[in-house]
């Protein structure tokens, strides 16, 4: 792999994504690779954006939220983007905490039901 630009195949391998995923991210304007005929080339900017996209997905953000957040940098700069990130992060942290509470409750209930069933054997 080259250090400055990655081919389509190299980008898929680097991030362990399918070609369909990479094409879709391009289609919804999350990525803008350089095009040379049918070839696509991904520079450091696109590699950084892909890292942010996958991290955002891991945290539970929608692709549209990620797209909007990435657009802020282009339109307004770094500070507004960081403020938007803080707002998104706070909202997502609260949502994940609620999910954890629901999961903890479900685990407690399931353990109790399992214990009841085990005692009847």
PDB file of C-alpha atoms in Angstrom:
ATOM      1  CA  UNK A   1       0.000   0.000   0.000  1.00  0.00           C
ATOM      2  CA  UNK A   2       1.171   3.510  -0.703  1.00  0.00           C
ATOM      3  CA  UNK A   3       1.373   6.036   2.103  1.00  0.00           C
ATOM      4  CA  UNK A   4      -0.268   8.926   0.293  1.00  0.00           C
ATOM      5  CA  UNK A   5      -3.102   7.267  -1.616  1.00  0.00           C
ATOM      6  CA  UNK A   6      -4.978   4.012  -1.281  1.00  0.00           C
ATOM      7  CA  UNK A   7      -6.748   2.191  -4.076  1.00  0.00           C
ATOM      8  CA  UNK A   8     -10.362   1.112  -3.688  1.00  0.00           C
ATOM      9  CA  UNK A   9      -9.262  -2.421  -2.803  1.00  0.00           C
ATOM     10  CA  UNK A  10      -6.650  -1.188  -0.317  1.00  0.00           C
ATOM     11  CA  UNK A  11      -9.211   1.068   1.367  1.00  0.00           C
ATOM     12  CA  UNK A  12     -11.624  -1.867   1.761  1.00  0.00           C
ATOM     13  CA  UNK A  13      -8.847  -4.001   3.251  1.00  0.00           C
ATOM     14  CA  UNK A  14      -7.546  -1.274   5.579  1.00  0.00           C
ATOM     15  CA  UNK A  15     -10.965  -0.708   7.147  1.00  0.00           C
ATOM     16  CA  UNK A  16     -12.336  -4.234   6.712  1.00  0.00           C
ATOM     17  CA  UNK A  17     -15.410  -3.035   4.829  1.00  0.00           C
ATOM     18  CA  UNK A  18     -17.099  -4.406   1.743  1.00  0.00           C
ATOM     19  CA  UNK A  19     -16.841  -2.684  -1.635  1.00  0.00           C
ATOM     20  CA  UNK A  20     -20.581  -2.064  -1.398  1.00  0.00           C
ATOM     21  CA  UNK A  21     -20.107  -0.164   1.886  1.00  0.00           C
ATOM     22  CA  UNK A  22     -17.350   1.992   0.441  1.00  0.00           C
ATOM     23  CA  UNK A  23     -19.421   2.793  -2.660  1.00  0.00           C
ATOM     24  CA  UNK A  24     -22.429   3.612  -0.487  1.00  0.00           C
ATOM     25  CA  UNK A  25     -20.393   6.020   1.669  1.00  0.00           C
ATOM     26  CA  UNK A  26     -19.309   7.721  -1.520  1.00  0.00           C
ATOM     27  CA  UNK A  27     -22.906   7.807  -2.824  1.00  0.00           C
ATOM     28  CA  UNK A  28     -24.193   9.528   0.331  1.00  0.00           C
ATOM     29  CA  UNK A  29     -21.269  11.959   0.164  1.00  0.00           C
ATOM     30  CA  UNK A  30     -19.393  10.819   3.240  1.00  0.00           C
ATOM     31  CA  UNK A  31     -16.315  10.132   1.110  1.00  0.00           C
ATOM     32  CA  UNK A  32     -15.022  11.916  -1.977  1.00  0.00           C
ATOM     33  CA  UNK A  33     -12.187   9.889  -3.499  1.00  0.00           C
ATOM     34  CA  UNK A  34     -10.141  11.136  -6.414  1.00  0.00           C
ATOM     35  CA  UNK A  35     -11.315   9.493  -9.615  1.00  0.00           C
ATOM     36  CA  UNK A  36      -9.117   8.499 -12.519  1.00  0.00           C
ATOM     37  CA  UNK A  37     -11.367   6.851 -15.055  1.00  0.00           C
ATOM     38  CA  UNK A  38     -12.963   3.946 -13.217  1.00  0.00           C
ATOM     39  CA  UNK A  39     -10.293   3.957 -10.491  1.00  0.00           C
ATOM     40  CA  UNK A  40     -10.828   5.575  -7.120  1.00  0.00           C
ATOM     41  CA  UNK A  41      -7.977   6.845  -4.950  1.00  0.00           C
ATOM     42  CA  UNK A  42      -8.277   7.679  -1.269  1.00  0.00           C
ATOM     43  CA  UNK A  43      -5.885  10.197   0.251  1.00  0.00           C
ATOM     44  CA  UNK A  44      -5.177  11.064   3.892  1.00  0.00           C
ATOM     45  CA  UNK A  45      -8.368  13.158   4.155  1.00  0.00           C
ATOM     46  CA  UNK A  46     -10.559  10.246   3.093  1.00  0.00           C
ATOM     47  CA  UNK A  47      -8.699   7.837   5.376  1.00  0.00           C
ATOM     48  CA  UNK A  48      -9.282  10.213   8.310  1.00  0.00           C
ATOM     49  CA  UNK A  49     -12.955  10.601   7.381  1.00  0.00           C
ATOM     50  CA  UNK A  50     -13.388   6.824   7.152  1.00  0.00           C
ATOM     51  CA  UNK A  51     -11.854   6.467  10.611  1.00  0.00           C
ATOM     52  CA  UNK A  52     -14.352   9.007  11.961  1.00  0.00           C
ATOM     53  CA  UNK A  53     -17.267   7.355  10.145  1.00  0.00           C
ATOM     54  CA  UNK A  54     -16.515   3.918  11.562  1.00  0.00           C
ATOM     55  CA  UNK A  55     -15.920   5.320  15.037  1.00  0.00           C
ATOM     56  CA  UNK A  56     -19.220   7.196  14.843  1.00  0.00           C
ATOM     57  CA  UNK A  57     -21.043   4.037  13.766  1.00  0.00           C
ATOM     58  CA  UNK A  58     -19.471   2.151  16.670  1.00  0.00           C
ATOM     59  CA  UNK A  59     -20.835   4.783  19.057  1.00  0.00           C
ATOM     60  CA  UNK A  60     -24.302   4.422  17.537  1.00  0.00           C
ATOM     61  CA  UNK A  61     -24.545   7.570  15.417  1.00  0.00           C
ATOM     62  CA  UNK A  62     -26.547   7.401  12.206  1.00  0.00           C
ATOM     63  CA  UNK A  63     -24.815   7.946   8.882  1.00  0.00           C
ATOM     64  CA  UNK A  64     -26.841  11.141   8.412  1.00  0.00           C
ATOM     65  CA  UNK A  65     -25.659  12.482  11.783  1.00  0.00           C
ATOM     66  CA  UNK A  66     -22.082  11.706  10.803  1.00  0.00           C
ATOM     67  CA  UNK A  67     -22.539  13.333   7.389  1.00  0.00           C
ATOM     68  CA  UNK A  68     -23.991  16.487   8.931  1.00  0.00           C
ATOM     69  CA  UNK A  69     -21.203  16.617  11.507  1.00  0.00           C
ATOM     70  CA  UNK A  70     -18.525  16.281   8.815  1.00  0.00           C
ATOM     71  CA  UNK A  71     -20.191  19.052   6.790  1.00  0.00           C
ATOM     72  CA  UNK A  72     -19.901  21.480   9.700  1.00  0.00           C
ATOM     73  CA  UNK A  73     -16.109  21.525   9.379  1.00  0.00           C
ATOM     74  CA  UNK A  74     -16.287  22.444   5.700  1.00  0.00           C
ATOM     75  CA  UNK A  75     -18.946  25.120   6.225  1.00  0.00           C
ATOM     76  CA  UNK A  76     -18.044  26.616   9.608  1.00  0.00           C
ATOM     77  CA  UNK A  77     -14.649  25.339  10.730  1.00  0.00           C
ATOM     78  CA  UNK A  78     -13.180  23.451  13.644  1.00  0.00           C
ATOM     79  CA  UNK A  79     -14.762  25.139  16.682  1.00  0.00           C
ATOM     80  CA  UNK A  80     -18.399  24.769  15.577  1.00  0.00           C
ATOM     81  CA  UNK A  81     -17.639  21.173  14.615  1.00  0.00           C
ATOM     82  CA  UNK A  82     -16.228  20.462  18.075  1.00  0.00           C
ATOM     83  CA  UNK A  83     -19.276  22.028  19.716  1.00  0.00           C
ATOM     84  CA  UNK A  84     -21.560  19.910  17.544  1.00  0.00           C
ATOM     85  CA  UNK A  85     -19.506  16.858  18.527  1.00  0.00           C
ATOM     86  CA  UNK A  86     -19.967  17.637  22.220  1.00  0.00           C
ATOM     87  CA  UNK A  87     -23.721  17.977  21.724  1.00  0.00           C
ATOM     88  CA  UNK A  88     -23.915  14.701  19.783  1.00  0.00           C
ATOM     89  CA  UNK A  89     -21.712  12.910  22.311  1.00  0.00           C
ATOM     90  CA  UNK A  90     -23.801  14.107  25.271  1.00  0.00           C
ATOM     91  CA  UNK A  91     -26.999  12.968  23.596  1.00  0.00           C
ATOM     92  CA  UNK A  92     -25.533   9.593  22.650  1.00  0.00           C
ATOM     93  CA  UNK A  93     -24.039   9.026  26.098  1.00  0.00           C
ATOM     94  CA  UNK A  94     -27.483   9.545  27.627  1.00  0.00           C
ATOM     95  CA  UNK A  95     -29.041   7.134  25.108  1.00  0.00           C
ATOM     96  CA  UNK A  96     -26.388   4.485  25.768  1.00  0.00           C
ATOM     97  CA  UNK A  97     -26.880   4.849  29.536  1.00  0.00           C
ATOM     98  CA  UNK A  98     -30.633   4.273  29.070  1.00  0.00           C
ATOM     99  CA  UNK A  99     -29.888   1.190  26.955  1.00  0.00           C
ATOM    100  CA  UNK A 100     -27.499  -0.116  29.614  1.00  0.00           C
ATOM    101  CA  UNK A 101     -30.170   0.310  32.306  1.00  0.00           C
ATOM    102  CA  UNK A 102     -32.712  -1.538  30.145  1.00  0.00           C
ATOM    103  CA  UNK A 103     -30.213  -4.310  29.454  1.00  0.00           C
ATOM    104  CA  UNK A 104     -29.303  -4.625  33.149  1.00  0.00           C
ATOM    105  CA  UNK A 105     -33.003  -4.902  33.988  1.00  0.00           C
ATOM    106  CA  UNK A 106     -33.561  -7.556  31.314  1.00  0.00           C
ATOM    107  CA  UNK A 107     -30.550  -9.537  32.578  1.00  0.00           C
ATOM    108  CA  UNK A 108     -31.842  -9.413  36.145  1.00  0.00           C
ATOM    109  CA  UNK A 109     -35.296 -10.592  35.074  1.00  0.00           C
ATOM    110  CA  UNK A 110     -33.908 -13.382  32.892  1.00  0.00           C
ATOM    111  CA  UNK A 111     -31.593 -14.625  35.657  1.00  0.00           C
ATOM    112  CA  UNK A 112     -34.511 -14.707  38.104  1.00  0.00           C
ATOM    113  CA  UNK A 113     -36.724 -16.632  35.669  1.00  0.00           C
ATOM    114  CA  UNK A 114     -33.908 -19.054  34.912  1.00  0.00           C
ATOM    115  CA  UNK A 115     -33.320 -19.623  38.616  1.00  0.00           C
ATOM    116  CA  UNK A 116     -37.037 -20.300  39.140  1.00  0.00           C
ATOM    117  CA  UNK A 117     -37.057 -22.782  36.263  1.00  0.00           C
ATOM    118  CA  UNK A 118     -33.878 -24.483  37.519  1.00  0.00           C
ATOM    119  CA  UNK A 119     -35.427 -24.976  40.977  1.00  0.00           C
ATOM    120  CA  UNK A 120     -38.408 -26.786  39.430  1.00  0.00           C
ATOM    121  CA  UNK A 121     -36.185 -29.453  37.865  1.00  0.00           C
TER     122      UNK A 121
END
